[in-house]
Amino acid sequence: MVGIKKNKRKLPAPKIKQKKALNKWKEEKSGVVGGRKKPAAKASDGTADKKSDRNKPIVFVTPDTTNDSAEDDSDEMEIIPPKQPVLEPVPTDVPDPKLEKYKIKQLEPLIGYIYNGDQMSLKQSFEQAGLLLKPDYDERKRVFRFLVNTKEICRAEGEKNEAHSKAREKLVQIVRYYCYTVKRVKEFHTRRKIFYTRPPKATPQVPLDQQKISEENVGFQMLQKQGWNPGTALGVSTEGILEPIAVKKRKGKRGLGTEDAVNADTTMTEEKVKIPLEAFYLMLKQYAGVNALYDIVFSTQFSKHQMTKLKNFASSLKLLPQMIGSNKKKLVVSRPLTIKEIKEGVMKGHSDLCAKYVVIPPAAGIPEKDRVL
């Protein structure tokens, strides 16, 4: 059989040992050893006794901040105040819907999206929050309900269209009271407006002294052999022209000397140079490869066929092309951002997003976690 293990109990030290240890501690504390005073260490001795160092009590000294030197002040870190989020004032015109706590918690990830004034896109807001919004109308009871994840969030009574409008107003009120709202204040914000044509580059005018024929020119040497001196007029009696004939480019098929012949110099400045479409493909590729949050706006100079090609190419790069304006003739290409990304960018003060969107806090008040970033 295996013997049973017993936990051995450690006995306390005998009273004689305890008394000796107590006397020894008292002698070391008073500086008297065996009835004699312990000799003090010499000042010239730089090494202290290790045993006496161990017995020295540890003293904590608080630093004196009243007499700090100027050098210490220069090394101190600058205290930066916490950055406040960029938010609109808390709305006061939204009444309290008085929802149950579990419904309020269910709506925490939701961010409302308002466009074109005060129109809220409920479908886009709930989809991006990962919540299932389902309308339901009971014709027998004449009750229209909005269900969020199969749970009723609000209801209204009446005919289908009338009850739908009332229930929608209640749902918008719930979103504005308990959730953040992103509002688009501008259709687009751009730093680059793209044009299909551009004015031609202005050719610098060459001074007259630089227009003169050099001495190495064959014609210059032939005139010198015939008796012409540089700087003098042509002819035997020097009655000819002094400056060479200026060549002017003419537009049209009419010959020299006709009265209605038009110089090409006056019309060439008005004509614009067309840019090949491949250059815009390259520009969109560069835009998709950088973290730019502004929009690219194409002018109405592009034809419908060209607009369609640009839209398809932008979609292939996972960009968001849209036709805006009263006649839907202006193409705007932007980066597809979620409502959450827009809200976070505006709250951090991104200039491109702040120029296009504003963030409205919940009417119930700004949450504690978002009061200081």
mmCIF file of C-alpha atoms in Angstrom:
data_model
loop_
_atom_site.group_PDB
_atom_site.id
_atom_site.type_symbol
_atom_site.label_atom_id
_atom_site.label_comp_id
_atom_site.label_asym_id
_atom_site.label_seq_id
_atom_site.Cartn_x
_atom_site.Cartn_y
_atom_site.Cartn_z
ATOM 1 C CA MET A 1 0.000 0.000 0.000
ATOM 2 C CA VAL A 2 1.086 3.491 -0.700
ATOM 3 C CA GLY A 3 1.408 5.557 2.374
ATOM 4 C CA ILE A 4 -0.815 8.580 2.868
ATOM 5 C CA LYS A 5 0.997 11.845 2.380
ATOM 6 C CA LYS A 6 0.599 14.256 5.201
ATOM 7 C CA ASN A 7 1.190 17.961 4.839
ATOM 8 C CA LYS A 8 3.972 18.820 7.207
ATOM 9 C CA ARG A 9 3.206 21.880 9.229
ATOM 10 C CA LYS A 10 6.065 24.287 9.717
ATOM 11 C CA LEU A 11 6.538 24.949 13.390
ATOM 12 C CA PRO A 12 7.203 28.486 14.576
ATOM 13 C CA ALA A 13 10.710 29.451 15.658
ATOM 14 C CA PRO A 14 11.531 28.871 19.317
ATOM 15 C CA LYS A 15 11.044 31.782 21.681
ATOM 16 C CA ILE A 16 14.799 31.959 22.356
ATOM 17 C CA LYS A 17 15.538 32.527 18.606
ATOM 18 C CA GLN A 18 12.746 35.088 18.355
ATOM 19 C CA LYS A 19 14.178 36.968 21.346
ATOM 20 C CA LYS A 20 17.725 36.929 19.878
ATOM 21 C CA ALA A 21 16.487 38.220 16.511
ATOM 22 C CA LEU A 22 14.533 41.010 18.232
ATOM 23 C CA ASN A 23 17.561 42.080 20.288
ATOM 24 C CA LYS A 24 19.774 42.045 17.196
ATOM 25 C CA TRP A 25 17.329 44.268 15.292
ATOM 26 C CA LYS A 26 17.170 46.728 18.217
ATOM 27 C CA GLU A 27 20.975 46.916 18.429
ATOM 28 C CA GLU A 28 21.311 47.595 14.682
ATOM 29 C CA LYS A 29 18.653 50.275 14.857
ATOM 30 C CA SER A 30 20.233 52.090 17.830
ATOM 31 C CA GLY A 31 23.795 51.688 16.534
ATOM 32 C CA VAL A 32 24.996 49.725 19.602
ATOM 33 C CA VAL A 33 26.480 46.268 19.017
ATOM 34 C CA GLY A 34 27.235 44.055 22.080
ATOM 35 C CA GLY A 35 26.966 47.008 24.469
ATOM 36 C CA ARG A 36 29.383 49.133 22.390
ATOM 37 C CA LYS A 37 28.548 51.900 19.934
ATOM 38 C CA LYS A 38 29.160 50.993 16.301
ATOM 39 C CA PRO A 39 31.953 53.148 14.781
ATOM 40 C CA ALA A 40 30.832 55.549 12.039
ATOM 41 C CA ALA A 41 32.172 55.104 8.517
ATOM 42 C CA LYS A 42 34.955 57.455 7.376
ATOM 43 C CA ALA A 43 34.079 60.256 4.956
ATOM 44 C CA SER A 44 36.997 59.340 2.699
ATOM 45 C CA ASP A 45 35.652 55.812 2.230
ATOM 46 C CA GLY A 46 33.607 55.804 -0.926
ATOM 47 C CA THR A 47 32.231 52.254 -0.559
ATOM 48 C CA ALA A 48 29.401 51.834 1.902
ATOM 49 C CA ASP A 49 28.618 48.684 3.785
ATOM 50 C CA LYS A 50 26.224 46.510 1.811
ATOM 51 C CA LYS A 51 24.598 45.177 4.963
ATOM 52 C CA SER A 52 23.887 48.634 6.311
ATOM 53 C CA ASP A 53 22.493 49.734 2.905
ATOM 54 C CA ARG A 54 19.998 46.913 2.989
ATOM 55 C CA ASN A 55 18.717 47.984 6.359
ATOM 56 C CA LYS A 56 18.275 51.627 5.395
ATOM 57 C CA PRO A 57 14.635 52.645 5.032
ATOM 58 C CA ILE A 58 13.395 53.757 1.582
ATOM 59 C CA VAL A 59 12.275 57.370 1.539
ATOM 60 C CA PHE A 60 10.029 58.718 -1.254
ATOM 61 C CA VAL A 61 10.705 62.385 -2.022
ATOM 62 C CA THR A 62 8.146 64.427 -3.988
ATOM 63 C CA PRO A 63 9.779 66.709 -6.582
ATOM 64 C CA ASP A 64 9.653 70.429 -5.903
ATOM 65 C CA THR A 65 7.848 72.088 -8.814
ATOM 66 C CA THR A 66 8.072 75.640 -7.481
ATOM 67 C CA ASN A 67 11.735 76.239 -8.370
ATOM 68 C CA ASP A 68 11.941 74.651 -11.804
ATOM 69 C CA SER A 69 14.672 75.992 -14.040
ATOM 70 C CA ALA A 70 14.078 77.468 -17.491
ATOM 71 C CA GLU A 71 15.764 74.484 -19.114
ATOM 72 C CA ASP A 72 13.296 72.076 -17.519
ATOM 73 C CA ASP A 73 10.391 74.166 -18.755
ATOM 74 C CA SER A 74 11.631 73.928 -22.330
ATOM 75 C CA ASP A 75 11.545 70.123 -22.212
ATOM 76 C CA GLU A 76 7.918 69.923 -21.101
ATOM 77 C CA MET A 77 5.414 68.619 -23.652
ATOM 78 C CA GLU A 78 2.835 71.008 -24.960
ATOM 79 C CA ILE A 79 -0.639 70.146 -23.717
ATOM 80 C CA ILE A 80 -2.972 69.835 -26.728
ATOM 81 C CA PRO A 81 -6.668 70.193 -25.969
ATOM 82 C CA PRO A 82 -8.887 67.330 -27.165
ATOM 83 C CA LYS A 83 -10.279 67.773 -30.653
ATOM 84 C CA GLN A 84 -14.026 68.251 -30.776
ATOM 85 C CA PRO A 85 -15.982 66.497 -33.533
ATOM 86 C CA VAL A 86 -17.376 68.575 -36.406
ATOM 87 C CA LEU A 87 -21.115 68.358 -35.796
ATOM 88 C CA GLU A 88 -24.209 70.418 -36.365
ATOM 89 C CA PRO A 89 -26.172 71.568 -33.295
ATOM 90 C CA VAL A 90 -28.401 69.007 -31.630
ATOM 91 C CA PRO A 91 -31.899 69.340 -33.184
ATOM 92 C CA THR A 92 -34.654 70.493 -30.828
ATOM 93 C CA ASP A 93 -37.642 70.100 -33.163
ATOM 94 C CA VAL A 94 -37.813 66.284 -32.945
ATOM 95 C CA PRO A 95 -40.190 64.948 -30.278
ATOM 96 C CA ASP A 96 -39.338 61.888 -28.197
ATOM 97 C CA PRO A 97 -40.857 58.708 -29.755
ATOM 98 C CA LYS A 98 -40.462 56.908 -26.375
ATOM 99 C CA LEU A 99 -39.277 53.589 -27.730
ATOM 100 C CA GLU A 100 -38.507 50.567 -25.561
ATOM 101 C CA LYS A 101 -34.864 50.083 -24.559
ATOM 102 C CA TYR A 102 -34.370 46.916 -26.589
ATOM 103 C CA LYS A 103 -35.582 48.713 -29.743
ATOM 104 C CA ILE A 104 -33.239 51.646 -29.083
ATOM 105 C CA LYS A 105 -30.314 49.242 -28.711
ATOM 106 C CA GLN A 106 -31.305 47.566 -31.974
ATOM 107 C CA LEU A 107 -30.995 50.906 -33.815
ATOM 108 C CA GLU A 108 -27.443 51.697 -32.553
ATOM 109 C CA PRO A 109 -25.625 50.896 -35.871
ATOM 110 C CA LEU A 110 -28.148 52.912 -37.921
ATOM 111 C CA ILE A 111 -27.134 56.217 -39.576
ATOM 112 C CA GLY A 112 -29.766 58.157 -41.505
ATOM 113 C CA TYR A 113 -28.968 59.566 -44.949
ATOM 114 C CA ILE A 114 -30.712 62.746 -46.157
ATOM 115 C CA TYR A 115 -30.451 63.969 -49.768
ATOM 116 C CA ASN A 116 -32.197 66.607 -51.901
ATOM 117 C CA GLY A 117 -33.195 68.835 -49.019
ATOM 118 C CA ASP A 118 -35.029 66.816 -46.362
ATOM 119 C CA GLN A 119 -35.674 63.474 -48.091
ATOM 120 C CA MET A 120 -34.338 60.549 -46.071
ATOM 121 C CA SER A 121 -33.370 57.342 -47.856
ATOM 122 C CA LEU A 122 -34.663 54.770 -45.359
ATOM 123 C CA LYS A 123 -33.829 51.790 -47.569
ATOM 124 C CA GLN A 124 -30.177 52.804 -48.026
ATOM 125 C CA SER A 125 -29.808 53.712 -44.335
ATOM 126 C CA PHE A 126 -31.137 50.394 -43.010
ATOM 127 C CA GLU A 127 -29.330 48.277 -45.629
ATOM 128 C CA GLN A 128 -25.916 49.755 -44.829
ATOM 129 C CA ALA A 129 -26.573 49.281 -41.099
ATOM 130 C CA GLY A 130 -27.287 45.577 -41.678
ATOM 131 C CA LEU A 131 -30.916 45.884 -40.561
ATOM 132 C CA LEU A 132 -33.888 44.383 -42.417
ATOM 133 C CA LEU A 133 -36.623 46.991 -42.900
ATOM 134 C CA LYS A 134 -39.924 45.483 -44.012
ATOM 135 C CA PRO A 135 -43.240 47.340 -44.598
ATOM 136 C CA ASP A 136 -46.433 45.487 -43.726
ATOM 137 C CA TYR A 137 -50.077 46.477 -44.249
ATOM 138 C CA ASP A 138 -53.075 44.646 -42.822
ATOM 139 C CA GLU A 139 -56.071 45.467 -45.024
ATOM 140 C CA ARG A 140 -58.580 43.980 -42.570
ATOM 141 C CA LYS A 141 -57.345 46.055 -39.611
ATOM 142 C CA ARG A 142 -56.197 48.930 -41.845
ATOM 143 C CA VAL A 143 -52.856 49.125 -40.036
ATOM 144 C CA PHE A 144 -49.531 49.874 -41.703
ATOM 145 C CA ARG A 145 -46.422 48.729 -39.815
ATOM 146 C CA PHE A 146 -42.656 48.996 -40.281
ATOM 147 C CA LEU A 147 -40.789 45.924 -39.072
ATOM 148 C CA VAL A 148 -37.075 45.940 -38.263
ATOM 149 C CA ASN A 149 -35.651 42.415 -38.117
ATOM 150 C CA THR A 150 -39.233 41.067 -37.862
ATOM 151 C CA LYS A 151 -40.018 43.330 -34.865
ATOM 152 C CA GLU A 152 -42.459 46.201 -35.109
ATOM 153 C CA ILE A 153 -40.842 49.627 -34.783
ATOM 154 C CA CYS A 154 -43.832 51.887 -35.563
ATOM 155 C CA ARG A 155 -47.383 51.761 -36.950
ATOM 156 C CA ALA A 156 -50.166 53.970 -38.338
ATOM 157 C CA GLU A 157 -53.848 53.427 -39.098
ATOM 158 C CA GLY A 158 -55.882 54.416 -42.167
ATOM 159 C CA GLU A 159 -55.916 53.771 -45.893
ATOM 160 C CA LYS A 160 -52.777 52.183 -47.304
ATOM 161 C CA ASN A 161 -51.187 55.310 -48.823
ATOM 162 C CA GLU A 162 -52.195 57.580 -45.954
ATOM 163 C CA ALA A 163 -51.091 55.097 -43.291
ATOM 164 C CA HIS A 164 -47.819 54.523 -45.157
ATOM 165 C CA SER A 165 -47.045 58.270 -45.116
ATOM 166 C CA LYS A 166 -47.836 58.556 -41.391
ATOM 167 C CA ALA A 167 -45.777 55.486 -40.503
ATOM 168 C CA ARG A 168 -42.873 56.769 -42.589
ATOM 169 C CA GLU A 169 -42.938 60.137 -40.788
ATOM 170 C CA LYS A 170 -42.833 58.296 -37.459
ATOM 171 C CA LEU A 171 -39.901 56.182 -38.612
ATOM 172 C CA VAL A 172 -37.964 59.247 -39.801
ATOM 173 C CA GLN A 173 -38.669 60.863 -36.430
ATOM 174 C CA ILE A 174 -37.312 57.752 -34.654
ATOM 175 C CA VAL A 175 -34.134 57.764 -36.769
ATOM 176 C CA ARG A 176 -33.505 61.478 -36.195
ATOM 177 C CA TYR A 177 -34.093 61.191 -32.446
ATOM 178 C CA TYR A 178 -31.947 58.134 -31.665
ATOM 179 C CA CYS A 179 -29.388 58.031 -34.525
ATOM 180 C CA TYR A 180 -26.850 60.196 -36.330
ATOM 181 C CA THR A 181 -27.909 61.672 -39.655
ATOM 182 C CA VAL A 182 -25.688 62.457 -42.662
ATOM 183 C CA LYS A 183 -27.093 65.221 -44.842
ATOM 184 C CA ARG A 184 -25.838 66.008 -48.356
ATOM 185 C CA VAL A 185 -25.793 69.773 -48.841
ATOM 186 C CA LYS A 186 -24.122 69.834 -52.309
ATOM 187 C CA GLU A 187 -24.512 67.515 -55.281
ATOM 188 C CA PHE A 188 -20.778 67.476 -55.850
ATOM 189 C CA HIS A 189 -17.543 69.036 -54.670
ATOM 190 C CA THR A 190 -14.662 69.000 -57.102
ATOM 191 C CA ARG A 191 -11.124 70.191 -57.470
ATOM 192 C CA ARG A 192 -10.886 69.105 -61.122
ATOM 193 C CA LYS A 193 -13.285 70.110 -63.889
ATOM 194 C CA ILE A 194 -12.619 68.129 -67.046
ATOM 195 C CA PHE A 195 -13.079 69.658 -70.504
ATOM 196 C CA TYR A 196 -13.000 67.831 -73.832
ATOM 197 C CA THR A 197 -11.313 70.718 -75.697
ATOM 198 C CA ARG A 198 -8.696 73.198 -74.647
ATOM 199 C CA PRO A 199 -7.325 76.421 -76.128
ATOM 200 C CA PRO A 200 -4.133 76.052 -78.171
ATOM 201 C CA LYS A 201 -0.834 76.964 -76.634
ATOM 202 C CA ALA A 202 0.225 80.528 -77.392
ATOM 203 C CA THR A 203 3.394 80.607 -79.490
ATOM 204 C CA PRO A 204 5.879 83.155 -78.130
ATOM 205 C CA GLN A 205 6.728 85.992 -80.506
ATOM 206 C CA VAL A 206 10.355 86.019 -81.617
ATOM 207 C CA PRO A 207 12.044 89.465 -81.450
ATOM 208 C CA LEU A 208 13.030 91.119 -84.744
ATOM 209 C CA ASP A 209 16.753 90.945 -84.024
ATOM 210 C CA GLN A 210 16.460 87.164 -83.679
ATOM 211 C CA GLN A 211 14.440 86.858 -86.921
ATOM 212 C CA LYS A 212 17.347 88.080 -89.064
ATOM 213 C CA ILE A 213 19.102 85.575 -91.313
ATOM 214 C CA SER A 214 22.488 84.470 -90.020
ATOM 215 C CA GLU A 215 25.716 84.896 -92.008
ATOM 216 C CA GLU A 216 25.916 81.133 -92.470
ATOM 217 C CA ASN A 217 22.742 81.170 -94.535
ATOM 218 C CA VAL A 218 23.253 80.373 -98.270
ATOM 219 C CA GLY A 219 21.013 83.251 -99.390
ATOM 220 C CA PHE A 220 22.897 85.683 -97.170
ATOM 221 C CA GLN A 221 26.214 84.649 -98.747
ATOM 222 C CA MET A 222 24.780 84.897 -102.315
ATOM 223 C CA LEU A 223 23.579 88.474 -101.699
ATOM 224 C CA GLN A 224 26.982 89.443 -100.344
ATOM 225 C CA LYS A 225 28.672 88.126 -103.502
ATOM 226 C CA GLN A 226 26.325 90.293 -105.598
ATOM 227 C CA GLY A 227 27.452 93.419 -103.750
ATOM 228 C CA TRP A 228 24.905 93.634 -100.942
ATOM 229 C CA ASN A 229 26.074 94.861 -97.567
ATOM 230 C CA PRO A 230 24.312 93.744 -94.345
ATOM 231 C CA GLY A 231 21.945 96.407 -92.951
ATOM 232 C CA THR A 232 21.353 98.141 -96.320
ATOM 233 C CA ALA A 233 18.397 97.977 -98.696
ATOM 234 C CA LEU A 234 18.366 95.764 -101.771
ATOM 235 C CA GLY A 235 19.037 96.930 -105.327
ATOM 236 C CA VAL A 236 21.840 98.683 -107.202
ATOM 237 C CA SER A 237 20.826 102.085 -105.903
ATOM 238 C CA THR A 238 19.720 100.663 -102.473
ATOM 239 C CA GLU A 239 16.088 101.591 -103.073
ATOM 240 C CA GLY A 240 14.619 98.140 -102.351
ATOM 241 C CA ILE A 241 13.115 96.738 -99.227
ATOM 242 C CA LEU A 242 15.062 96.693 -96.001
ATOM 243 C CA GLU A 243 13.128 93.940 -94.121
ATOM 244 C CA PRO A 244 12.341 90.497 -95.618
ATOM 245 C CA ILE A 245 8.811 89.689 -96.733
ATOM 246 C CA ALA A 246 6.726 88.297 -93.842
ATOM 247 C CA VAL A 247 4.941 85.031 -94.614
ATOM 248 C CA LYS A 248 1.353 84.825 -93.386
ATOM 249 C CA LYS A 249 -0.732 81.683 -93.299
ATOM 250 C CA ARG A 250 -4.087 82.218 -94.981
ATOM 251 C CA LYS A 251 -7.305 80.291 -94.560
ATOM 252 C CA GLY A 252 -9.393 79.331 -97.593
ATOM 253 C CA LYS A 253 -8.636 78.739 -101.268
ATOM 254 C CA ARG A 254 -8.548 82.345 -102.488
ATOM 255 C CA GLY A 255 -5.243 83.625 -103.835
ATOM 256 C CA LEU A 256 -3.006 86.471 -102.747
ATOM 257 C CA GLY A 257 -4.315 89.968 -103.244
ATOM 258 C CA THR A 258 -8.027 89.171 -102.873
ATOM 259 C CA GLU A 259 -9.884 91.484 -100.544
ATOM 260 C CA ASP A 260 -11.921 88.809 -98.671
ATOM 261 C CA ALA A 261 -8.944 86.542 -97.953
ATOM 262 C CA VAL A 262 -8.710 85.916 -94.187
ATOM 263 C CA ASN A 263 -5.491 85.370 -92.352
ATOM 264 C CA ALA A 264 -5.393 82.116 -90.413
ATOM 265 C CA ASP A 265 -3.753 83.815 -87.410
ATOM 266 C CA THR A 266 -7.037 85.493 -86.422
ATOM 267 C CA THR A 267 -9.072 82.271 -86.486
ATOM 268 C CA MET A 268 -6.580 79.789 -85.120
ATOM 269 C CA THR A 269 -6.694 81.397 -81.673
ATOM 270 C CA GLU A 270 -10.470 80.835 -81.459
ATOM 271 C CA GLU A 271 -10.329 77.154 -82.390
ATOM 272 C CA LYS A 272 -9.713 74.649 -79.559
ATOM 273 C CA VAL A 273 -7.655 71.494 -79.550
ATOM 274 C CA LYS A 274 -9.555 68.245 -78.915
ATOM 275 C CA ILE A 275 -8.134 65.807 -76.371
ATOM 276 C CA PRO A 276 -8.240 62.067 -77.184
ATOM 277 C CA LEU A 277 -10.571 59.970 -75.024
ATOM 278 C CA GLU A 278 -7.696 57.723 -73.915
ATOM 279 C CA ALA A 279 -6.281 60.631 -71.904
ATOM 280 C CA PHE A 280 -9.455 60.680 -69.778
ATOM 281 C CA TYR A 281 -9.215 56.925 -69.225
ATOM 282 C CA LEU A 282 -5.714 57.450 -67.839
ATOM 283 C CA MET A 283 -6.928 60.290 -65.614
ATOM 284 C CA LEU A 284 -9.735 58.103 -64.176
ATOM 285 C CA LYS A 285 -7.219 55.331 -63.524
ATOM 286 C CA GLN A 286 -5.010 57.733 -61.584
ATOM 287 C CA TYR A 287 -8.037 58.995 -59.618
ATOM 288 C CA ALA A 288 -9.008 55.447 -58.651
ATOM 289 C CA GLY A 289 -5.473 54.720 -57.438
ATOM 290 C CA VAL A 290 -5.223 57.595 -54.941
ATOM 291 C CA ASN A 291 -7.169 58.351 -51.777
ATOM 292 C CA ALA A 292 -9.007 61.360 -53.221
ATOM 293 C CA LEU A 293 -12.432 62.153 -51.736
ATOM 294 C CA TYR A 294 -13.402 64.981 -54.083
ATOM 295 C CA ASP A 295 -15.506 64.409 -57.220
ATOM 296 C CA ILE A 296 -14.438 64.644 -60.870
ATOM 297 C CA VAL A 297 -16.885 66.651 -63.007
ATOM 298 C CA PHE A 298 -16.939 66.290 -66.804
ATOM 299 C CA SER A 299 -18.241 69.238 -68.818
ATOM 300 C CA THR A 300 -21.139 69.078 -71.246
ATOM 301 C CA GLN A 301 -18.711 69.229 -74.208
ATOM 302 C CA PHE A 302 -18.677 65.405 -74.334
ATOM 303 C CA SER A 303 -21.160 63.634 -76.595
ATOM 304 C CA LYS A 304 -23.595 60.976 -75.345
ATOM 305 C CA HIS A 305 -21.458 58.241 -76.878
ATOM 306 C CA GLN A 306 -18.353 59.541 -75.100
ATOM 307 C CA MET A 307 -20.263 59.888 -71.795
ATOM 308 C CA THR A 308 -21.382 56.254 -72.035
ATOM 309 C CA LYS A 309 -17.810 55.082 -72.611
ATOM 310 C CA LEU A 310 -16.522 57.137 -69.665
ATOM 311 C CA LYS A 311 -19.302 55.828 -67.389
ATOM 312 C CA ASN A 312 -18.562 52.214 -68.281
ATOM 313 C CA PHE A 313 -14.842 52.680 -67.747
ATOM 314 C CA ALA A 314 -15.421 54.369 -64.354
ATOM 315 C CA SER A 315 -17.702 51.506 -63.290
ATOM 316 C CA SER A 316 -15.019 48.981 -64.265
ATOM 317 C CA LEU A 317 -12.651 50.774 -61.870
ATOM 318 C CA LYS A 318 -15.274 50.435 -59.066
ATOM 319 C CA LEU A 319 -15.988 54.168 -59.101
ATOM 320 C CA LEU A 320 -19.437 55.742 -58.892
ATOM 321 C CA PRO A 321 -20.497 57.612 -62.101
ATOM 322 C CA GLN A 322 -23.691 59.715 -61.992
ATOM 323 C CA MET A 323 -25.461 62.022 -64.412
ATOM 324 C CA ILE A 324 -26.576 65.174 -62.606
ATOM 325 C CA GLY A 325 -28.028 68.552 -63.503
ATOM 326 C CA SER A 326 -31.434 69.646 -64.718
ATOM 327 C CA ASN A 327 -31.030 67.810 -68.044
ATOM 328 C CA LYS A 328 -28.758 65.049 -66.693
ATOM 329 C CA LYS A 329 -25.983 66.133 -69.054
ATOM 330 C CA LYS A 330 -23.135 66.508 -66.588
ATOM 331 C CA LEU A 331 -21.141 63.419 -65.636
ATOM 332 C CA VAL A 332 -19.802 63.277 -62.052
ATOM 333 C CA VAL A 333 -17.452 60.475 -60.988
ATOM 334 C CA SER A 334 -16.856 59.964 -57.276
ATOM 335 C CA ARG A 335 -15.500 57.363 -54.910
ATOM 336 C CA PRO A 336 -18.217 55.060 -53.496
ATOM 337 C CA LEU A 337 -18.316 55.690 -49.727
ATOM 338 C CA THR A 338 -20.607 54.159 -47.129
ATOM 339 C CA ILE A 339 -22.700 56.385 -44.858
ATOM 340 C CA LYS A 340 -20.499 55.340 -41.928
ATOM 341 C CA GLU A 341 -17.312 56.371 -43.778
ATOM 342 C CA ILE A 342 -18.849 59.749 -44.652
ATOM 343 C CA LYS A 343 -19.931 60.320 -41.044
ATOM 344 C CA GLU A 344 -16.491 59.447 -39.639
ATOM 345 C CA GLY A 345 -14.714 61.605 -42.254
ATOM 346 C CA VAL A 346 -16.885 64.647 -41.507
ATOM 347 C CA MET A 347 -16.480 64.206 -37.735
ATOM 348 C CA LYS A 348 -12.696 64.135 -38.218
ATOM 349 C CA GLY A 349 -12.881 67.377 -40.227
ATOM 350 C CA HIS A 350 -11.945 66.162 -43.742
ATOM 351 C CA SER A 351 -12.211 69.274 -45.923
ATOM 352 C CA ASP A 352 -13.557 67.552 -49.073
ATOM 353 C CA LEU A 353 -16.287 65.711 -47.167
ATOM 354 C CA CYS A 354 -17.181 68.709 -44.982
ATOM 355 C CA ALA A 355 -17.778 70.744 -48.152
ATOM 356 C CA LYS A 356 -20.384 68.248 -49.356
ATOM 357 C CA TYR A 357 -21.943 66.740 -46.210
ATOM 358 C CA VAL A 358 -22.930 67.695 -42.661
ATOM 359 C CA VAL A 359 -23.483 65.353 -39.720
ATOM 360 C CA ILE A 360 -26.477 65.986 -37.463
ATOM 361 C CA PRO A 361 -26.289 64.380 -33.996
ATOM 362 C CA PRO A 362 -29.238 62.523 -32.466
ATOM 363 C CA ALA A 363 -31.913 64.695 -30.896
ATOM 364 C CA ALA A 364 -31.592 62.571 -27.755
ATOM 365 C CA GLY A 365 -28.069 63.975 -27.324
ATOM 366 C CA ILE A 366 -24.503 63.219 -28.420
ATOM 367 C CA PRO A 367 -23.300 59.859 -27.045
ATOM 368 C CA GLU A 368 -20.549 59.983 -24.430
ATOM 369 C CA LYS A 369 -18.047 58.148 -26.650
ATOM 370 C CA ASP A 370 -18.319 60.818 -29.403
ATOM 371 C CA ARG A 371 -18.071 63.953 -27.272
ATOM 372 C CA VAL A 372 -14.260 63.973 -27.396
ATOM 373 C CA LEU A 373 -12.194 62.340 -30.162
#
